[in-house]
PDB file of C-alpha atoms in Angstrom:
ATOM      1  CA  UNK A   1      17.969   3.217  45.118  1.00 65.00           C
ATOM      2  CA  UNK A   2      14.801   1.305  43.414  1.00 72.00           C
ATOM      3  CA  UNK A   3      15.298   2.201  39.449  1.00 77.00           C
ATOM      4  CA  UNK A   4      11.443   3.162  38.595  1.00 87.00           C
ATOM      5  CA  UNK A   5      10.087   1.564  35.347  1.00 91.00           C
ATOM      6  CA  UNK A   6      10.452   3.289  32.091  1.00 92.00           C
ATOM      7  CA  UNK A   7       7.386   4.795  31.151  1.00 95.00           C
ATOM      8  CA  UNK A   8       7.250   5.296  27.063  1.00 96.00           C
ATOM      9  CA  UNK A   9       4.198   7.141  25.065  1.00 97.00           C
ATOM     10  CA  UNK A  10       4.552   6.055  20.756  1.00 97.00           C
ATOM     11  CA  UNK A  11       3.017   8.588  19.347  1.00 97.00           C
ATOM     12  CA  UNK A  12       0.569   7.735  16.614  1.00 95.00           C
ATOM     13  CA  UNK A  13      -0.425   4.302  15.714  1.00 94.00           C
ATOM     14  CA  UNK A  14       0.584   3.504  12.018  1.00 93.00           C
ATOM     15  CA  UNK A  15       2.879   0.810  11.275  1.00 91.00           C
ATOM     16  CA  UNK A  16       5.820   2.972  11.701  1.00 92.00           C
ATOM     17  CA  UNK A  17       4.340   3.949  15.209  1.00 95.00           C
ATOM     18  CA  UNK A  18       3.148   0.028  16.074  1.00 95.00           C
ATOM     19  CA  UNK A  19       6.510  -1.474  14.495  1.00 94.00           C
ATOM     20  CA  UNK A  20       8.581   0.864  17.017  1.00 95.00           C
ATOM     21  CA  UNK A  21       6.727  -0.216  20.059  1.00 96.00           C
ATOM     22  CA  UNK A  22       7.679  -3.555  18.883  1.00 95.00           C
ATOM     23  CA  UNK A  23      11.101  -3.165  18.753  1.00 95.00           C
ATOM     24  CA  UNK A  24      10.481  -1.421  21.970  1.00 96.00           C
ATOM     25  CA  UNK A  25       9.091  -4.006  23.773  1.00 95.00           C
ATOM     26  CA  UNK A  26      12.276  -6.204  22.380  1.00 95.00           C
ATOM     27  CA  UNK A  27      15.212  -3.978  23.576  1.00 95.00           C
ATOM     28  CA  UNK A  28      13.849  -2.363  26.687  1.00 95.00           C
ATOM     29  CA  UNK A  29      13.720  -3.453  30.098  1.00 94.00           C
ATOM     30  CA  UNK A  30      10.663  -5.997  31.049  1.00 92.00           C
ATOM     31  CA  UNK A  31       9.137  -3.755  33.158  1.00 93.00           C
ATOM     32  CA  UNK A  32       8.873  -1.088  30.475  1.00 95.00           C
ATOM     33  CA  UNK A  33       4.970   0.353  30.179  1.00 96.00           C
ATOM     34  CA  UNK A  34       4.669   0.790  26.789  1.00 96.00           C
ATOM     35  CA  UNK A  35       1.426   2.776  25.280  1.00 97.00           C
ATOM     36  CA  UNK A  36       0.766   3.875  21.732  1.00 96.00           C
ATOM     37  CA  UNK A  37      -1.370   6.908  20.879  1.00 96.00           C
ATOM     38  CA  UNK A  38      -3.318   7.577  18.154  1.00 95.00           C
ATOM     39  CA  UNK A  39      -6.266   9.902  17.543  1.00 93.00           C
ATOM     40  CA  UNK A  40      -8.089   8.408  14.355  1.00 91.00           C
ATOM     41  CA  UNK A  41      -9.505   5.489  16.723  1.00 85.00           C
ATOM     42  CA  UNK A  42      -7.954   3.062  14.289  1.00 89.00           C
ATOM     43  CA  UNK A  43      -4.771   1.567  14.125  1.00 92.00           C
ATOM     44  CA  UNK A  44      -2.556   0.613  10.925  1.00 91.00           C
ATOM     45  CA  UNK A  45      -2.481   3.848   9.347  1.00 89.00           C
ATOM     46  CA  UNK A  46      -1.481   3.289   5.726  1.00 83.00           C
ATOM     47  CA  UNK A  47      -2.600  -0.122   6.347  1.00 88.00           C
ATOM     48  CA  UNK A  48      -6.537  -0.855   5.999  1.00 88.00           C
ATOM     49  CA  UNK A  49      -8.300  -4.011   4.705  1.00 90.00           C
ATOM     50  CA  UNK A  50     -11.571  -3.756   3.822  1.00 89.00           C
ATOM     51  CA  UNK A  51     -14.319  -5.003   1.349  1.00 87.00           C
ATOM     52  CA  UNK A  52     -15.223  -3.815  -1.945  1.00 86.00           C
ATOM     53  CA  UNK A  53     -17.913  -6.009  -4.159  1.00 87.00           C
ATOM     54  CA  UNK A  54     -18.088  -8.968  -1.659  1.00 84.00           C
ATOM     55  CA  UNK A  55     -14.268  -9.256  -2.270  1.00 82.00           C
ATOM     56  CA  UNK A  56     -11.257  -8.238   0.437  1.00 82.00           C
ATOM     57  CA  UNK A  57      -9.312  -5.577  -0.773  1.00 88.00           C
ATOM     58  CA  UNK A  58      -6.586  -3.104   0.260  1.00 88.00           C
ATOM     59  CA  UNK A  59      -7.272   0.555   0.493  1.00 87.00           C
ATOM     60  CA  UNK A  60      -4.094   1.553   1.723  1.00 83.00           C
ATOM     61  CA  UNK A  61      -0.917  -0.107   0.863  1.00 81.00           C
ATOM     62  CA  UNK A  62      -1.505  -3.598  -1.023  1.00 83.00           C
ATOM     63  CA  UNK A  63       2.362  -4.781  -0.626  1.00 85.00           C
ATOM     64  CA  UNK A  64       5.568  -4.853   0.712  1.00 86.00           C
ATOM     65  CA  UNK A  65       9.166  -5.479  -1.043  1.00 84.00           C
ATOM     66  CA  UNK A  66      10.788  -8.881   0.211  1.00 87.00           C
ATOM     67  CA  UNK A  67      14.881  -7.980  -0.147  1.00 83.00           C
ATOM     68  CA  UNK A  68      15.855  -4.524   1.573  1.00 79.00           C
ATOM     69  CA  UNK A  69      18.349  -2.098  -1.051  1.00 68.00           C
ATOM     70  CA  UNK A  70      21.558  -4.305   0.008  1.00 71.00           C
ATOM     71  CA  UNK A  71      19.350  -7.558  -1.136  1.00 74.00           C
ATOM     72  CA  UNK A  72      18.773  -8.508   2.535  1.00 82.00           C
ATOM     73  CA  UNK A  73      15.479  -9.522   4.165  1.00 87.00           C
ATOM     74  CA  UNK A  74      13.644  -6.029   3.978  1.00 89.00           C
ATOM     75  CA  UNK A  75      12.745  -4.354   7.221  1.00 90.00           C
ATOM     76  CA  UNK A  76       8.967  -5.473   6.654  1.00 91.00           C
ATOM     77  CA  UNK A  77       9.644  -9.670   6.451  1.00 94.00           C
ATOM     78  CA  UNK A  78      11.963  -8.787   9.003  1.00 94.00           C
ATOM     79  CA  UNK A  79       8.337  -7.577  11.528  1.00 94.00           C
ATOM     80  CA  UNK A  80       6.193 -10.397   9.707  1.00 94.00           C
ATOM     81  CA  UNK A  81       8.417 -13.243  11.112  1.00 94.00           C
ATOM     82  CA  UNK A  82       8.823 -10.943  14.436  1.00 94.00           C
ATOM     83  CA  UNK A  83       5.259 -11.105  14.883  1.00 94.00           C
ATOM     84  CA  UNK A  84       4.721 -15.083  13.690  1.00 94.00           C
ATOM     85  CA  UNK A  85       3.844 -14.194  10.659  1.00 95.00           C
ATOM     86  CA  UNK A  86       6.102 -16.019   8.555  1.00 93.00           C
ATOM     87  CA  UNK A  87       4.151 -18.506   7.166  1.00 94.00           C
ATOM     88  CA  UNK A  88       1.086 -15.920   6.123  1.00 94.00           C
ATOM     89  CA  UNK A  89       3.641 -14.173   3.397  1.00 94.00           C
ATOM     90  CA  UNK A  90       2.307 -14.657  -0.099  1.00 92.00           C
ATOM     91  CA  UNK A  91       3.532 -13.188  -3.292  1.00 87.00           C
ATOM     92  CA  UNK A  92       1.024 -11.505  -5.059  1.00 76.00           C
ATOM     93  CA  UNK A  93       0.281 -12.018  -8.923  1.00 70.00           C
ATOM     94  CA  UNK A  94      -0.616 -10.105 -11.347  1.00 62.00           C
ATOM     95  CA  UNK A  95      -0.839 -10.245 -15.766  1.00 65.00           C
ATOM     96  CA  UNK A  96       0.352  -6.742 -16.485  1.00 72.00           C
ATOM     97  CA  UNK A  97       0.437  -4.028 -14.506  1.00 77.00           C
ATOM     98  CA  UNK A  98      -0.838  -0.577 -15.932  1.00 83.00           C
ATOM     99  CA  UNK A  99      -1.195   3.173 -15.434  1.00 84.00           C
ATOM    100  CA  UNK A 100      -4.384   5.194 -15.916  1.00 84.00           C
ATOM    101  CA  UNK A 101      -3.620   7.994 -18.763  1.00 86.00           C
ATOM    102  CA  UNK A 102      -5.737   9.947 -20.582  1.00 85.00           C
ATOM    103  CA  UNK A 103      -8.777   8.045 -19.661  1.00 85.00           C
ATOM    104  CA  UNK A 104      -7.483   4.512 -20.688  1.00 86.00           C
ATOM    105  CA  UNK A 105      -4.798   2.019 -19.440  1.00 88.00           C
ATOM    106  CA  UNK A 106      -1.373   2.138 -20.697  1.00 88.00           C
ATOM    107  CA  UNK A 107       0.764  -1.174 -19.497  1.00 88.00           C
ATOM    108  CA  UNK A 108       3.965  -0.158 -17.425  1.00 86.00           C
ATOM    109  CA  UNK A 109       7.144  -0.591 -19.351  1.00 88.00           C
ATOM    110  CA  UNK A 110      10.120  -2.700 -18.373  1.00 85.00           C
ATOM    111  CA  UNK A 111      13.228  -1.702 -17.735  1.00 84.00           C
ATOM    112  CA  UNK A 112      13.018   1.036 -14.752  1.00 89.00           C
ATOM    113  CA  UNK A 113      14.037   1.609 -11.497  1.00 89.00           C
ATOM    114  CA  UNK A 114      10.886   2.064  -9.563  1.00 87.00           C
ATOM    115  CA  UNK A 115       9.809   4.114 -12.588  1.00 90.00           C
ATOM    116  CA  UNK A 116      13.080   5.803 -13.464  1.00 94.00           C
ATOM    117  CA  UNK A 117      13.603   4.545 -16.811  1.00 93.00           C
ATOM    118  CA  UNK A 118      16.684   3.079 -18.339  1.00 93.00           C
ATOM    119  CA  UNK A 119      16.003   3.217 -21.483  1.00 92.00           C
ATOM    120  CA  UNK A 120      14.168   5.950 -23.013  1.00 91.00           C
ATOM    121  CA  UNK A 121      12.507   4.421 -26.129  1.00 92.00           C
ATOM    122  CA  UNK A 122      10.763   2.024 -24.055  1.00 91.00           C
ATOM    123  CA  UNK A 123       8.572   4.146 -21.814  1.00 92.00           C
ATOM    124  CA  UNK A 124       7.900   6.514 -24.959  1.00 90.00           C
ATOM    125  CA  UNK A 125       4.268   4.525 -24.825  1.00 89.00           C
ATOM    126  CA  UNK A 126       3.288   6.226 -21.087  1.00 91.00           C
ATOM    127  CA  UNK A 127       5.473   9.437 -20.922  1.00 92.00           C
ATOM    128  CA  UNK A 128       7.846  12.001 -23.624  1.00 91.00           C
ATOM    129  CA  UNK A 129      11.130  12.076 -22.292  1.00 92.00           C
ATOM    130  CA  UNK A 130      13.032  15.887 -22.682  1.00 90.00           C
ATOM    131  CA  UNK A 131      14.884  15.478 -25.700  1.00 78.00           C
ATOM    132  CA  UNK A 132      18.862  15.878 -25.253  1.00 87.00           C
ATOM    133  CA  UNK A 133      18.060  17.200 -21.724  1.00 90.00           C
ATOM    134  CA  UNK A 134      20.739  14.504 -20.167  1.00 94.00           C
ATOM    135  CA  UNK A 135      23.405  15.438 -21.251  1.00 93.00           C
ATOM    136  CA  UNK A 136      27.033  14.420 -20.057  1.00 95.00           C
ATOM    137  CA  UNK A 137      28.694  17.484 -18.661  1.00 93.00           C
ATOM    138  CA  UNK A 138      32.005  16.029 -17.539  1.00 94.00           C
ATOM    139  CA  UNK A 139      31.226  15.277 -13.389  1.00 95.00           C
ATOM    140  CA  UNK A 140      29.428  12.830 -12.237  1.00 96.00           C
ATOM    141  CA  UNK A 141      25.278  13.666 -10.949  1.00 95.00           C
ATOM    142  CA  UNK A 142      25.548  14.123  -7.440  1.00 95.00           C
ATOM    143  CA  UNK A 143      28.259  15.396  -5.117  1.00 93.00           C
ATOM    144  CA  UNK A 144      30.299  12.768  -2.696  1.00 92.00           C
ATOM    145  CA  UNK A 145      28.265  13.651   0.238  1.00 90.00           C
ATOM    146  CA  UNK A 146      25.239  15.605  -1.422  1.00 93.00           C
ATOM    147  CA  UNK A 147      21.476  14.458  -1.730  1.00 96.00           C
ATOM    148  CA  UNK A 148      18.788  15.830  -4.008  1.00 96.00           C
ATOM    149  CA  UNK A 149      15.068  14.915  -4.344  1.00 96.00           C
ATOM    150  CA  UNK A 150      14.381  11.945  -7.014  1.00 96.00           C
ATOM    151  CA  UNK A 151      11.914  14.268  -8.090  1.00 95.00           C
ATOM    152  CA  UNK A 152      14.013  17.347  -9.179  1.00 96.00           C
ATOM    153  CA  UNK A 153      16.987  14.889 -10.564  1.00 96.00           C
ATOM    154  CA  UNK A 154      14.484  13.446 -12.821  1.00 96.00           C
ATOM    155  CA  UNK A 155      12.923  16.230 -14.088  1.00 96.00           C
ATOM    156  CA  UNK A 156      16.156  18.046 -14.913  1.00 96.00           C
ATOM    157  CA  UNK A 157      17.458  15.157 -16.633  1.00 96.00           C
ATOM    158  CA  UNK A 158      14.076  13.481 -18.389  1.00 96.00           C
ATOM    159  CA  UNK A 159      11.381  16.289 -17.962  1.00 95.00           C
ATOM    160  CA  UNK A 160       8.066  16.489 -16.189  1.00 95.00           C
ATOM    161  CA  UNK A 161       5.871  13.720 -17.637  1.00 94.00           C
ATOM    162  CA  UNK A 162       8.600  10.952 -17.086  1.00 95.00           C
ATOM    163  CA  UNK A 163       8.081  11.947 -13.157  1.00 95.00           C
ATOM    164  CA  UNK A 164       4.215  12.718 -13.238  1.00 93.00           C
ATOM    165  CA  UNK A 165       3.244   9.781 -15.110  1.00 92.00           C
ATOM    166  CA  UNK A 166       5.824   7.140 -14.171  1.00 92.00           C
ATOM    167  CA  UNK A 167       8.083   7.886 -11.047  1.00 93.00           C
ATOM    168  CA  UNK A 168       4.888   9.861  -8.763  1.00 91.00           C
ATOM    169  CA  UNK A 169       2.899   6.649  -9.510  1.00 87.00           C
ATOM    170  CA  UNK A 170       5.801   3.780  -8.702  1.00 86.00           C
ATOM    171  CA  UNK A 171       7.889   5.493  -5.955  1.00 85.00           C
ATOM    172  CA  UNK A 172       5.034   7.828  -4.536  1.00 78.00           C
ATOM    173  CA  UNK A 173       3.344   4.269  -4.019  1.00 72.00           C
ATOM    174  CA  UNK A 174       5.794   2.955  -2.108  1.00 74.00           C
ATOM    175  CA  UNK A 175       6.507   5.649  -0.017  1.00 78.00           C
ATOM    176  CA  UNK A 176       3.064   7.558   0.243  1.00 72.00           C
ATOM    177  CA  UNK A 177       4.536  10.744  -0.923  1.00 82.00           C
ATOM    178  CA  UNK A 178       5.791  13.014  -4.120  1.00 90.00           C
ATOM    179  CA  UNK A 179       9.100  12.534  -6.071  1.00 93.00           C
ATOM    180  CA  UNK A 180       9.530  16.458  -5.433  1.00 94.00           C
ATOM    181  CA  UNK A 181       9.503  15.793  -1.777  1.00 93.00           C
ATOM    182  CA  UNK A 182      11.538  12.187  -1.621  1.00 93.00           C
ATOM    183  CA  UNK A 183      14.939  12.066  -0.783  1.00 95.00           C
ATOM    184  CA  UNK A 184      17.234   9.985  -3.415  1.00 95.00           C
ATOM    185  CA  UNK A 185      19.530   8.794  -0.494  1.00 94.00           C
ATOM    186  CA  UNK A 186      17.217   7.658   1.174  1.00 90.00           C
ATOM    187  CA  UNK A 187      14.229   5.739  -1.124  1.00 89.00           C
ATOM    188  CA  UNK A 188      16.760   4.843  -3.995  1.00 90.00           C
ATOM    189  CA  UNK A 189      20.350   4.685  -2.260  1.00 90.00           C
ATOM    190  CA  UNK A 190      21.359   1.985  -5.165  1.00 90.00           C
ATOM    191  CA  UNK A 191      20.279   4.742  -7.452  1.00 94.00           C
ATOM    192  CA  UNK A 192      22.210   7.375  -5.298  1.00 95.00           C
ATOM    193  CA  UNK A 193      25.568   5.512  -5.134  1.00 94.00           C
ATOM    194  CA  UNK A 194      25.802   5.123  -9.098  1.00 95.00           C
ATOM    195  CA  UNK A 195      24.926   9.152  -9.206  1.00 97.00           C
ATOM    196  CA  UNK A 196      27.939   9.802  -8.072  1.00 96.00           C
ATOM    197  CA  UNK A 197      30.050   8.201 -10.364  1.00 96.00           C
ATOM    198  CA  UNK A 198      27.512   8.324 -13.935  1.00 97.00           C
ATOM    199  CA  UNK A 199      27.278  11.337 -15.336  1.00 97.00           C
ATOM    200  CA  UNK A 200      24.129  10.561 -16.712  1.00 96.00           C
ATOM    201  CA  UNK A 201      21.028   9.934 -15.243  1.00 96.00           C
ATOM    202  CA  UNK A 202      20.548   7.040 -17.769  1.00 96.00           C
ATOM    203  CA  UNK A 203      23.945   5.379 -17.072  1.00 96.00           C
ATOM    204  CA  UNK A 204      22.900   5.768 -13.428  1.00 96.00           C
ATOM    205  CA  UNK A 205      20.214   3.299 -13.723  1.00 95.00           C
ATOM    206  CA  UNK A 206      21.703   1.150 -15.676  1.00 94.00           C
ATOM    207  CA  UNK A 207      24.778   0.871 -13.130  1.00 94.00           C
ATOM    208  CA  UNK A 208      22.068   0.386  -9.970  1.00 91.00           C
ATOM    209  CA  UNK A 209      20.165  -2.278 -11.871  1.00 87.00           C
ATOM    210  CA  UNK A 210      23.449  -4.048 -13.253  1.00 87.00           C
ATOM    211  CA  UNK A 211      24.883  -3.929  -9.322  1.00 83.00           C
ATOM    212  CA  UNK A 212      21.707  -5.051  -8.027  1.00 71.00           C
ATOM    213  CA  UNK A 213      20.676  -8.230 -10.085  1.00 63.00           C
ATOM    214  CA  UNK A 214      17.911 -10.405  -8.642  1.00 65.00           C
ATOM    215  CA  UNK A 215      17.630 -14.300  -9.062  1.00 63.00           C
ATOM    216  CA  UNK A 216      15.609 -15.485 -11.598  1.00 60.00           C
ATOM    217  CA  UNK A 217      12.416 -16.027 -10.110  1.00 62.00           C
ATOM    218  CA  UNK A 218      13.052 -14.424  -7.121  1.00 75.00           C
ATOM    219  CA  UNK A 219       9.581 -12.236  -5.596  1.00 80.00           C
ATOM    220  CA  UNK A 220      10.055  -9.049  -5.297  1.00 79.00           C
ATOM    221  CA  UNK A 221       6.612  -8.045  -3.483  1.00 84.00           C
ATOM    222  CA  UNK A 222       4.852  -9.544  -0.726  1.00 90.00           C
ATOM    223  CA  UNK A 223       2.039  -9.377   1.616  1.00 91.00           C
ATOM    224  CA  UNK A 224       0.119 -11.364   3.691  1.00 93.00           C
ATOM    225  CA  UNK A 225      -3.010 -13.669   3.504  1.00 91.00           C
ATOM    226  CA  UNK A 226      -5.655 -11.919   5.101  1.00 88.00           C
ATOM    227  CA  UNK A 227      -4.534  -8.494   3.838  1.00 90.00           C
ATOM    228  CA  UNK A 228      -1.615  -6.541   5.455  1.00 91.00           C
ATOM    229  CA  UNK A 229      -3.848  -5.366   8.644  1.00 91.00           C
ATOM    230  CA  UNK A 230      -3.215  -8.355   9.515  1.00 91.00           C
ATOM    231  CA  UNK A 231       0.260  -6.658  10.704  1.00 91.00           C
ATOM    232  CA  UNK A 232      -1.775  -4.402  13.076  1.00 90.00           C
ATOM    233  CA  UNK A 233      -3.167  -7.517  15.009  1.00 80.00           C
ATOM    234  CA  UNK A 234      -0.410  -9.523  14.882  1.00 68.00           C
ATOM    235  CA  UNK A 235       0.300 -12.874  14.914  1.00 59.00           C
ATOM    236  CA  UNK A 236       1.046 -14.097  18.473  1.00 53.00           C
ATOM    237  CA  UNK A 237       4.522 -13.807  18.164  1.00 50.00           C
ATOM    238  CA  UNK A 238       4.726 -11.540  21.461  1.00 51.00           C
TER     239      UNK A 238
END
């Protein structure tokens, strides 16, 4: 009997939808009709380059991080170099980053994990941790096989403003959603795996930042000349 080609609809045409008819493509058989849906009449999604005062800019997502949570090529180098992209990364620059508050700009402090501080005192500029609110009460965070959302751990253990003003803007722009609604498995598992052993949320991120070190000069972000809808069109690579 004559096996029929696989037909396969992606529906929507963000990255996420674009990046799995990709892999797609790779894994099934050559005969495989592929076709991506998406109702905006646009494709990228998240990802749009445009112009704003004669210069390119990003209106969507400006960057991507380089090393995945294990310190691995991340997911996104991983689809640059898929798509012959490679050579296009760049590592953007920048003299101090800063958050809008109260009408002015505040710089961001050092020493948190995608905005969940490790050190109180020095984020006491942008946000007024709870006082005494994380306390140590003899078991570690999270449960062996439990999850929570990064938004509701931090706000029990640091208060609102640390998550309105710090982790909504850091993590929220990674992930294009809330802290209330983000899984801390899944967007911060180095966070998650020192949860539940720490029984503070402060010793927490100290642990996941002391387990996680990066080489010295090492980027952390990337993205692509061009702008990052350059990922939409590809590169040739197939």
């Amino acid at each position: 009997m004559t096996r029929q080609p696989w037909r396969v609809a992606v529906v929507g045409g963000g990255i996420a939808g674009l990046a799995a008819a990709v892999r797609l493509r790779d894994r099934a058989p050559a005969d495989t009709e592929i076709t991506v849906y998406e109702q905006s009449g646009a494709l990228g999604g998240k990802l749009r380059t445009g112009e704003l005062a004669g210069q390119p800019v990003e209106f969507g997502a400006e960057s991507f991080l380089m090393r995945d949570p294990t310190g691995a090529e991340s997911a996104a180098v991983g689809l640059a170099r898929r798509l012959g992209l490679a050579e296009r990364i760049v590592h953007p620059t920048v003299g101090q980053a800063a958050l809008v508050i109260d009408g002015g700009l505040r710089p961001i402090p050092g020493g948190t994990l995608v905005g969940v501080p490790g050190d109180l005192d020095r984020v006491a500029t942008v946000a007024r941790p709870a006082a005494d609110a994380d306390i140590d009460n003899g078991r570690p965070l999270v449960g062996p096989d439990a999850d929570v959302a990064v938004g509701a751990l931090v706000r029990s253990r640091f208060g609102d403003e640390v998550v309105e003003r710090l982790v909504d803007p850091m993590l929220g722009g990674v992930y294009a959603g809330r802290a209330d609604d983000l899984s801390l498995v899944t967007t911060m598992p180095a966070l998650a795996r020192a949860a539940r052993v720490e029984h503070t949320l402060v010793d927490a991120v100290r642990a996941a930042q002391a387990a996680a070190p990066r080489a010295p000069g090492a980027p952390v972000f990337g993205t692509l000349t061009g702008g990052l809808s350059t990922l939409v069109g590809g590169g040739g690579g197939g």
